[in-house]
XYZ file of C-alpha atoms in Angstrom:
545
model
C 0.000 0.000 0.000
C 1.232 3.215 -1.029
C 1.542 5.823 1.744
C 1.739 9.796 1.884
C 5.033 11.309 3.049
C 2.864 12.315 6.177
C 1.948 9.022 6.971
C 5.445 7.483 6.435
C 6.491 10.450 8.685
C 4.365 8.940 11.085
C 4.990 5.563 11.078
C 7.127 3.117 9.454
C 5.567 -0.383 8.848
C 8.551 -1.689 7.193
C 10.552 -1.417 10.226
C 9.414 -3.785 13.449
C 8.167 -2.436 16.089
C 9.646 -5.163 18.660
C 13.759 -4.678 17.373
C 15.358 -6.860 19.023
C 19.128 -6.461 17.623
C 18.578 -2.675 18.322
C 17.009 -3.554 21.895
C 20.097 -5.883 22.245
C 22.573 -2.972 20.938
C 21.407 -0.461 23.148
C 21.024 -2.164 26.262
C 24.719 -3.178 26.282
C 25.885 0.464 25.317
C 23.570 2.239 28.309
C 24.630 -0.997 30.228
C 28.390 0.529 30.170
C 27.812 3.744 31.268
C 25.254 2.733 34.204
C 27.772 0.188 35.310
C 30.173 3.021 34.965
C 27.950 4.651 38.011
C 27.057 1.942 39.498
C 30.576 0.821 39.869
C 31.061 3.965 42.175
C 28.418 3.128 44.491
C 28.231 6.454 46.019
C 24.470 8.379 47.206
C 24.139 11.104 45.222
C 22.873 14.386 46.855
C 19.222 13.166 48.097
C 20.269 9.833 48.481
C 21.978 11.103 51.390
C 18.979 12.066 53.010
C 16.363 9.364 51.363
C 18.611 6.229 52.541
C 18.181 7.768 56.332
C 14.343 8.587 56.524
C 13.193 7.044 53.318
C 10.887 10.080 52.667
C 9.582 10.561 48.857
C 8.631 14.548 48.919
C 9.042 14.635 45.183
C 4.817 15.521 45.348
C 6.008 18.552 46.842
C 8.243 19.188 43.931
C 5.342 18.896 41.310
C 6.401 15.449 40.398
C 3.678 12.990 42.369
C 4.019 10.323 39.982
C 7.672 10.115 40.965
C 5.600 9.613 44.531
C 3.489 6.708 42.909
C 6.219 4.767 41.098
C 8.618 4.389 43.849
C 5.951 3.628 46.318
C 5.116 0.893 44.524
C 8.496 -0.462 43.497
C 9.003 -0.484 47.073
C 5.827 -1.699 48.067
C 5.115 0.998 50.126
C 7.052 3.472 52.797
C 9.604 4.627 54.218
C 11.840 3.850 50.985
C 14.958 1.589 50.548
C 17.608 1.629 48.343
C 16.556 -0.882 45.325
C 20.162 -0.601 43.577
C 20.334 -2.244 41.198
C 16.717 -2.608 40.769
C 15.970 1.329 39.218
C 19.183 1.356 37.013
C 18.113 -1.934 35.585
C 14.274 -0.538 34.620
C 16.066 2.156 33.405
C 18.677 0.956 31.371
C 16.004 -1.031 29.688
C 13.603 1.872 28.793
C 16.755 3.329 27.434
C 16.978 0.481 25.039
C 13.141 0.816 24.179
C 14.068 4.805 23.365
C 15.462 3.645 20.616
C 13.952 1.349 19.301
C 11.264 3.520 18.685
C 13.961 6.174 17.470
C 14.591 3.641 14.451
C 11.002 3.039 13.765
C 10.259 6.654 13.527
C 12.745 7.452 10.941
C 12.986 4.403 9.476
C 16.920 3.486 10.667
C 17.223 -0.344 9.026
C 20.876 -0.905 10.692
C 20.969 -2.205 13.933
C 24.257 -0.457 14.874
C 23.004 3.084 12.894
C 19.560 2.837 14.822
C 21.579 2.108 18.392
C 24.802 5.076 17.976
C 22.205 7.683 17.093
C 19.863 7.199 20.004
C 22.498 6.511 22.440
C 23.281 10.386 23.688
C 19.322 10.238 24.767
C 20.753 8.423 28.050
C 24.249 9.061 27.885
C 25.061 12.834 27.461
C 27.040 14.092 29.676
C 24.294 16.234 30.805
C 22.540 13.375 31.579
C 25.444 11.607 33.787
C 24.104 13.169 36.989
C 21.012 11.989 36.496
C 22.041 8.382 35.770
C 23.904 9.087 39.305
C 20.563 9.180 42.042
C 19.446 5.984 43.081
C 16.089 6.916 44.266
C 15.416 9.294 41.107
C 17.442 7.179 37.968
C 14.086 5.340 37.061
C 11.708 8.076 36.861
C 13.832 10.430 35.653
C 13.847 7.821 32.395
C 10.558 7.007 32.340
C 10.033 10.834 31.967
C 12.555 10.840 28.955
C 10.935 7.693 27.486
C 7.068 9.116 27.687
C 8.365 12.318 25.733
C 10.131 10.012 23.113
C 7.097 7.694 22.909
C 4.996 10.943 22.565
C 6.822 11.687 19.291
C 7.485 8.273 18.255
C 4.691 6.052 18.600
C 1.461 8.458 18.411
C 0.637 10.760 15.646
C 0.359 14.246 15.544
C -3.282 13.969 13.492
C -6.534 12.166 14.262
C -8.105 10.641 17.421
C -4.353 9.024 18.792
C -2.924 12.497 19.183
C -4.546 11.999 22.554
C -2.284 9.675 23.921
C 0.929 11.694 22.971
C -0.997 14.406 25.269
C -1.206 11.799 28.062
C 2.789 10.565 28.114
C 3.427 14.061 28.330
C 1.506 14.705 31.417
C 2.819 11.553 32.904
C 6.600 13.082 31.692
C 5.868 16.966 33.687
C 4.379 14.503 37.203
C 8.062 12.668 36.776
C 10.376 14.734 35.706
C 9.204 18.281 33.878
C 12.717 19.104 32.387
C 12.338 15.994 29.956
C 9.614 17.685 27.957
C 12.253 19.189 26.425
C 13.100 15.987 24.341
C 9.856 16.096 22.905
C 10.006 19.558 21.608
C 13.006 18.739 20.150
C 12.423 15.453 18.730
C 8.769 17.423 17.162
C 11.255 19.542 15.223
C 13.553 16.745 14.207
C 10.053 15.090 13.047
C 9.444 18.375 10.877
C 12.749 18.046 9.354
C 12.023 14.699 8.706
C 8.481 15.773 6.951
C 10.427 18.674 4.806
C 12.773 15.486 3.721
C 10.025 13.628 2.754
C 8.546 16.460 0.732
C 5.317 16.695 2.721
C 3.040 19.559 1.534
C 3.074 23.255 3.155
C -0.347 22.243 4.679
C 1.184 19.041 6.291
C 4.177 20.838 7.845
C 1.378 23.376 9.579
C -0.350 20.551 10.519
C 2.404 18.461 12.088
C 3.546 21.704 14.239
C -0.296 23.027 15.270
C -0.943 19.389 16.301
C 2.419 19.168 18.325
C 1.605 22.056 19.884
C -1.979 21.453 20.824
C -0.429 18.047 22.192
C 1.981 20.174 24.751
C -0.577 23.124 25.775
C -2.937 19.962 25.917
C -0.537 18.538 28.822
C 0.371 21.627 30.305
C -2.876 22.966 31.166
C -4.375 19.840 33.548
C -0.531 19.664 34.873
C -0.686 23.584 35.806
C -3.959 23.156 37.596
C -1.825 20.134 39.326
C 1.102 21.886 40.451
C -1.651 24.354 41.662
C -2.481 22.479 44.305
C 0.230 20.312 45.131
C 3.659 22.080 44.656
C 4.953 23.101 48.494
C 8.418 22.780 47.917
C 9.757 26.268 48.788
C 12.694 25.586 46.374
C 10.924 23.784 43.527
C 8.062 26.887 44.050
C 11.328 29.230 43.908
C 12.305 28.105 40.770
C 9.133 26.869 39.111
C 8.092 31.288 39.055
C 7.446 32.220 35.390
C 8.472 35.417 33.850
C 6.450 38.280 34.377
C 5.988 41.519 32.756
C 8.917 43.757 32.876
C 11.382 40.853 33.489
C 11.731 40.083 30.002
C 15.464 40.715 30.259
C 16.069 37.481 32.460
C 15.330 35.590 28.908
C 18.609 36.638 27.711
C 20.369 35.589 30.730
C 18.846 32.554 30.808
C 19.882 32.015 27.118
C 23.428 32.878 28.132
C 23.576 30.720 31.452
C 22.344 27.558 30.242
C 24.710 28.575 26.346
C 27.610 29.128 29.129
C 26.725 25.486 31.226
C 26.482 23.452 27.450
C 29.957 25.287 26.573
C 31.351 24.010 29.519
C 30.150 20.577 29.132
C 30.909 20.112 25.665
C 34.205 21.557 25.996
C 36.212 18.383 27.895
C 38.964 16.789 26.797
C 37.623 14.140 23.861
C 34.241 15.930 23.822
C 34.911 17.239 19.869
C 32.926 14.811 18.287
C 30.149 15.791 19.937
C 30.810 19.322 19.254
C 31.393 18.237 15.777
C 27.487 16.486 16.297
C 26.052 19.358 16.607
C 27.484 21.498 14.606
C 26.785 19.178 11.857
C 23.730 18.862 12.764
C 22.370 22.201 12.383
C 24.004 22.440 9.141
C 22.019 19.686 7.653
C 18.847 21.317 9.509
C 19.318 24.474 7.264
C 20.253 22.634 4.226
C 17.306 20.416 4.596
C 15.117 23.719 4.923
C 17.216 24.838 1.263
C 16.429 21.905 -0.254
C 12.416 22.250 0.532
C 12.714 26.096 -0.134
C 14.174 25.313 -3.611
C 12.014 21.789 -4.586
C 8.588 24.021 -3.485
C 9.472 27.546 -4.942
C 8.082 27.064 -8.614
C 4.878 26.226 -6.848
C 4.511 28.180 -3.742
C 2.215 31.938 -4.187
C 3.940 34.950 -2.924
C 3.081 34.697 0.301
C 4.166 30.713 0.356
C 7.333 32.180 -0.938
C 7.852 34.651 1.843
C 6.844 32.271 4.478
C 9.661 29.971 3.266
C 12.502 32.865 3.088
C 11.519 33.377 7.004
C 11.222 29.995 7.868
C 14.948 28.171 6.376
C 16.840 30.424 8.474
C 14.676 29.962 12.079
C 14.907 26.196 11.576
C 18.367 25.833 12.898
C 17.639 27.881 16.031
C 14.629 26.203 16.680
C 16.286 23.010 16.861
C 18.816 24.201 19.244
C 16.439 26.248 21.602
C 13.949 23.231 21.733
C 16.531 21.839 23.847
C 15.924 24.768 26.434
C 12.377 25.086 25.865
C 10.318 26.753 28.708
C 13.438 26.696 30.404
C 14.363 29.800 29.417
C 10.937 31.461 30.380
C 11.663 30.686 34.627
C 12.717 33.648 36.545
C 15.137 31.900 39.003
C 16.208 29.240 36.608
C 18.276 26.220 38.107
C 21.489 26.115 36.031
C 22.442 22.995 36.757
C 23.143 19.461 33.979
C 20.951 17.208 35.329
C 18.215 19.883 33.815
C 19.840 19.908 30.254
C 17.646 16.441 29.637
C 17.159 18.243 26.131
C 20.855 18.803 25.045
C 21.083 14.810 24.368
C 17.952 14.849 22.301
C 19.382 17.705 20.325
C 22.964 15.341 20.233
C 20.611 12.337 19.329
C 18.575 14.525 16.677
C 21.735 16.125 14.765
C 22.932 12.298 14.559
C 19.590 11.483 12.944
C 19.547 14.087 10.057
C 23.210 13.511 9.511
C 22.189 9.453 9.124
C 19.254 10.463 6.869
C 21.529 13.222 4.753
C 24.373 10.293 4.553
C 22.319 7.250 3.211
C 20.505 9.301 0.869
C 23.639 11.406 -0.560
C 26.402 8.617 -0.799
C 25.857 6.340 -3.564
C 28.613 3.645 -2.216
C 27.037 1.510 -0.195
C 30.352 0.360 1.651
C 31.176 3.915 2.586
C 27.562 4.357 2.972
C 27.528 1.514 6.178
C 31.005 1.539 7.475
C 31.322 5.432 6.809
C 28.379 6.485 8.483
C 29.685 3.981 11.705
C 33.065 5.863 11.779
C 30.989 9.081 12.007
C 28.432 7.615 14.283
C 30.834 5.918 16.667
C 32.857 8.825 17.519
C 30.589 10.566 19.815
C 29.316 7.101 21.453
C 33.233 6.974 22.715
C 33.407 10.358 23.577
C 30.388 9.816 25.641
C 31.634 6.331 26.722
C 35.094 7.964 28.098
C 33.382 10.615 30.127
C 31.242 8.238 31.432
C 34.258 5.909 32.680
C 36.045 8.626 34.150
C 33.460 10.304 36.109
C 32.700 6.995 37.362
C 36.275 6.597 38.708
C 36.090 10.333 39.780
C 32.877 9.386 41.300
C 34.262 6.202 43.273
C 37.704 8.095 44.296
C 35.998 11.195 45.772
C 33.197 8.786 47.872
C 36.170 7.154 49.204
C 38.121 9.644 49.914
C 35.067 11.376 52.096
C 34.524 8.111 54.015
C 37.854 7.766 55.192
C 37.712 11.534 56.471
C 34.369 10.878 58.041
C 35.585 7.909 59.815
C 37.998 9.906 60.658
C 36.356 12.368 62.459
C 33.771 10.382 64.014
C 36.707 8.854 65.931
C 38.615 12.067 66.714
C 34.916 13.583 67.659
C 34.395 10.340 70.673
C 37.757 10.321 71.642
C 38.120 14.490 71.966
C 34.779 14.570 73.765
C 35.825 11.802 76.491
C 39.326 13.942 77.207
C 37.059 17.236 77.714
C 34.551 15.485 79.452
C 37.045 13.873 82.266
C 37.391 18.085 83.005
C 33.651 18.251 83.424
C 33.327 19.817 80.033
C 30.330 18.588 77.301
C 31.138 18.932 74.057
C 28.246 19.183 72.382
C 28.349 20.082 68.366
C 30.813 20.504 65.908
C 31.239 22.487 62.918
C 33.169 22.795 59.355
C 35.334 25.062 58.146
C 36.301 25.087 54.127
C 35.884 22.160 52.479
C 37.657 18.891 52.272
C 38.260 19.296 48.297
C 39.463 16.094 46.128
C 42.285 13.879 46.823
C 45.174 14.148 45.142
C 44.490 11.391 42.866
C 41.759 13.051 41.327
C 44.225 16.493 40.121
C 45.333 15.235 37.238
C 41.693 13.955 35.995
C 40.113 17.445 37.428
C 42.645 19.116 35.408
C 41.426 17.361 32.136
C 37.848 17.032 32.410
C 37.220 20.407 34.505
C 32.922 19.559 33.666
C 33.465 17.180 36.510
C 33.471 19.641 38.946
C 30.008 20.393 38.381
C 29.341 16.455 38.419
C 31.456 15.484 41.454
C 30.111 16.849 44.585
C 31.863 17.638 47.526
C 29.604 16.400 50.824
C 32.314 17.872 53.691
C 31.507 21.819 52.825
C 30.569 24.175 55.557
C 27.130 25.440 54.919
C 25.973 22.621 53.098
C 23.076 20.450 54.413
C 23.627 17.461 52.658
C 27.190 16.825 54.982
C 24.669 16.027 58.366
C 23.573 13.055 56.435
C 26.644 11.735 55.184
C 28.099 12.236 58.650
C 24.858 10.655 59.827
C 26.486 7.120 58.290
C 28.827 7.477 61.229
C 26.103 8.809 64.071
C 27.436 12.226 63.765
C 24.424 13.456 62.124
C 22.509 14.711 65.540
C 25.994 16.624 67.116
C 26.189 19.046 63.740
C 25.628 22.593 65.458
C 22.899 24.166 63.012
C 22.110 27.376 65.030
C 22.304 30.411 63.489
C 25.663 32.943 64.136
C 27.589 29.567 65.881
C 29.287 28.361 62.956
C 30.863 31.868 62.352
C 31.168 32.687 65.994
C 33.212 29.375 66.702
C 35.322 30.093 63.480
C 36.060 33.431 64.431
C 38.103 31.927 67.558
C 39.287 28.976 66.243
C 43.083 30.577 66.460
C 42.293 30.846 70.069
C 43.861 27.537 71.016
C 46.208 25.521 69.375
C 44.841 22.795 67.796
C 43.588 19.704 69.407
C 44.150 17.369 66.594
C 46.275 17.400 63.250
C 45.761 15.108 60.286
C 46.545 15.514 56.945
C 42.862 16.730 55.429
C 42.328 18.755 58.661
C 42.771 20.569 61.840
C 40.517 20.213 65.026
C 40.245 23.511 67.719
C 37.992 23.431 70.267
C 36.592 26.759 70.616
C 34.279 26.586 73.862
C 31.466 23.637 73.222
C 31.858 23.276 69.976
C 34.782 21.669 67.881
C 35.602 23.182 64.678
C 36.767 21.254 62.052
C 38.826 23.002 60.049
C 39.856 21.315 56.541
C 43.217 22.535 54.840
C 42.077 24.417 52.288
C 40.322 26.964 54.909
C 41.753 29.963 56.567
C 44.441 28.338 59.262
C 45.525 30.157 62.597
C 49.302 31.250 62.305
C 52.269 31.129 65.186
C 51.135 34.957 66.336
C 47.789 34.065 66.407
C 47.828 31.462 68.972
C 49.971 33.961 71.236
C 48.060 36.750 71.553
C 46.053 36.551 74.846
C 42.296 36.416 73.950
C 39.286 37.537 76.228
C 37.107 34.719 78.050
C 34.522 32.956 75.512
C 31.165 33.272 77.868
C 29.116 33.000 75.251
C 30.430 29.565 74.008
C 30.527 28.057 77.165
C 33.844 27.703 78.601
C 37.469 30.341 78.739
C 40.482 29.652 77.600
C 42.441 27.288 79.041
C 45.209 24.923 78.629
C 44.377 22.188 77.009
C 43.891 18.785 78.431
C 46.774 16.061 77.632
């Protein structure tokens, strides 16, 4: 049966829907980088806090069907760790992503079909968040609803429906990931201008797109409405308003500033070279249309084609963004960039459709297209295996410190307390940094910075629960002016304890941990005679032995 280019833009009978070489391909490349992660086995940011309490609170973020999905998988509450249970799920959705990336635009080749889909899961935007335990499987099933949404329902007839639905269930995971359908919607146009679809298709295909988005974004706003309580996720969930028009282009710049940065490591050029590709064959695609339709179009087709070639390429690329850019306290952070590898995986897709169609060889047609194909799934494959080595380095490293101090913290207290002294909290001062071993690797792939966090930082919350592994979490002194009052005369006394990541002073009740990268107390500071600490609890003294 003969079928419109609309309808073969739609779906592709000649290519199975169940794919199991691609399933097969992709699964073992996403299977790499999550063992990558998994190999680190460290609790990434609200880990820290789930593993203790094993609260959900992502309904409070605007996300209940996060809520709903880990409830079940664990059968109810408090929550438990499941890993390797999530990355599993996830790393077979991943898989399923693209298969349905080959179906859509019709990608034969088993190995073509798997390298262009890969930066979906594997960006390394997306690294951090392969990286939570609680949040990996959600935060997929939101990127696989918005593929599906694209992929597997039309944008035309009665079905458009469900595309509406997976998008609603992507904004109640994980909102950012809408962004991969508004970018794979304009790789879908492309795809239509390819197959020269008619003017009246290509305003079809984007109205219906469209009405499928403002169709999910309507119920979810009524949603959030009543359940987002999060001060932090209400912070930054605040739209633009009226006269703040001007935080667009500093969103724009922020989030161009973060990609730079990302794409911008050591090895990270073919990527770079993705891209850059990519939106080349976007505006040569819109040339091509512009030139096969001109003889045909009326003067007002013909100006609507002069504006449109040039704003194809910069649709593409803000897609990625989408109503990013419109918050007024953005987070500018990668695990929000879920968009940047659908634009990766998008530019991959034209330049497979531009390459099969343009090169009449058919050797350099297969094993070309591979070379070109296969150099961005290493570059995403290397900074995947060394951020899971910086990854299981740093989570070391900050165990053996907080081991460390949980000692120093027992055995200090039981030498002040044989003087009738209680000492009751401690603080931080600085940070404990990387180890050494990670220099040289921070050096080359600086984007890890942003990926790597570092728990023992002063002022951070997240350091009570990692402490909390070693029952330190209850002694951290939270009130407000004690951390800086207690740093302030740190150089009171000499120090009570000296290791090689830090320095301990007791400064009335509290002990201050100071790391080596803070502010240290010199020789003339510890002789200078210093009034009586009332306030604190206890003067200065000598020290006990």
């Amino acid at each position: 049966m003969n079928t419109s280019p609309a309808q073969s833009a739609t779906q592709n009978l000649d290519v199975p829907r169940w794919n199991r070489p691609v399933f097969k391909a992709a699964l073992i490349l996403n299977g790499i980088v999550a063992y990558c992660i998994l190999h680190a086995d460290r609790l990434y940011v609200d880990d820290l806090g789930r593993v203790h309490s094993g609260y959900t609170g992502w309904t409070g973020d605007g996300r209940p069907l996060t809520t709903l999905v880990m409830q079940s998988l664990n059968m109810g509450t408090p929550l438990t760790d499941l890993t390797p249970l999530p990355q599993i799920l996830a790393v077979l959705l991943l898989a399923w992503c693209a298969m349905l990336v080959a179906r859509k635009f019709a990608i034969r080749d088993a190995a073509t079909a798997t390298l262009v889909a890969f930066p979906l899961g594997a960006s390394p935007f997306f690294l951090e968040n392969l990286s939570y335990k609680f949040d990996v499987l959600t935060m997929v099933l939101a990127l696989t609803l918005a593929v599906a949404a694209v992929c597997e329902t039309p944008w035309r007839g009665r079905r458009m429906g469900w595309g509406a639905l997976c998008l609603l269930g992507t904004l109640c995971l994980y909102q950012p990931a809408l962004n991969a359908f508004l970018v794979l919607s304009v790789l879908e146009f492309l795809y239509l201008m390819w197959r020269d679809a008619t003017p009246g298709t290509l305003a079809r295909q984007v109205l219906g797109r469209l009405a499928q988005a403002v169709a999910a974004m309507i119920p979810y706003k009524i949603i959030a409405d009543v359940i987002l309580r999060n001060p932090y996720a209400s912070y930054h969930a605040a739209l633009l308003r009226p006269g703040q028009w001007s935080a667009l282009s500093d969103n724009v710049l922020s989030y161009w500033e973060l990609i730079r940065e990302g794409l911008s490591e050591t090895g990270s050029w073919p990527l770079r070279a993705a891209l850059a590709l990519g939106l080349v064959i976007a505006l040569m695609f819109g040339l091509r249309y512009a030139a096969r339709s001109w003889r045909y179009c009326s003067l007002a087709g013909r100006i609507g084609l002069v504006v449109l070639v040039p704003i194809i390429p910069v649709a593409l690329t803000l897609s990625a963004l989408g109503p990013l850019l419109f918050l007024s306290e953005a987070v500018i952070e990668p695990r929000i960039l879920v968009g940047i590898g659908a634009l990766i995986s998008a530019c991959l897709v034209l330049l497979c459709i531009y390459w099969r169609e343009t090169v009449p060889w058919a050797g350099l047609r297969r094993y070309g297209l591979w070379t070109l194909l296969g150099l961005p799934a290493y570059s995403m494959l290397l900074l995947a295996a060394v951020y899971g080595y910086a990854m299981q380095a740093q989570n070391s490293y900050e165990h053996r410190i907080s081991a460390s101090l949980a000692d120093d913290f027992v055995n200090i207290n039981q030498r002040y307390a044989a003087r009738g002294v209680d000492l009751e909290h401690y603080v931080l001062n600085g940070t404990a940094g990387y180890p050494p071993v990670l220099n040289l690797t921070m050096k080359k792939y600086p984007f890890l910075r942003r990926l790597v966090p570092i728990y023992l930082t002063s002022g951070w919350g997240w350091v009570r629960d990692l402490l909390g592994q070693y029952r330190m979490r209850e002694t951290m002194d939270t009130l407000p002016g004690s951390l800086s009052d207690a740093v302030s005369h740190q150089c009171d006394n000499p120090p009570v304890r000296i290791t090689s990541n830090y320095k301990l002073y007791v400064v009335g009740s509290i002990v201050v941990v100071s790391f080596n990268n803070a502010v240290q107390c010199t020789f003339d500071q510890l002789q200078q005679p210093v009034a009586p600490l009332k306030h604190l609890g206890i003067p200065k003294g000598k020290l006990p032995q």
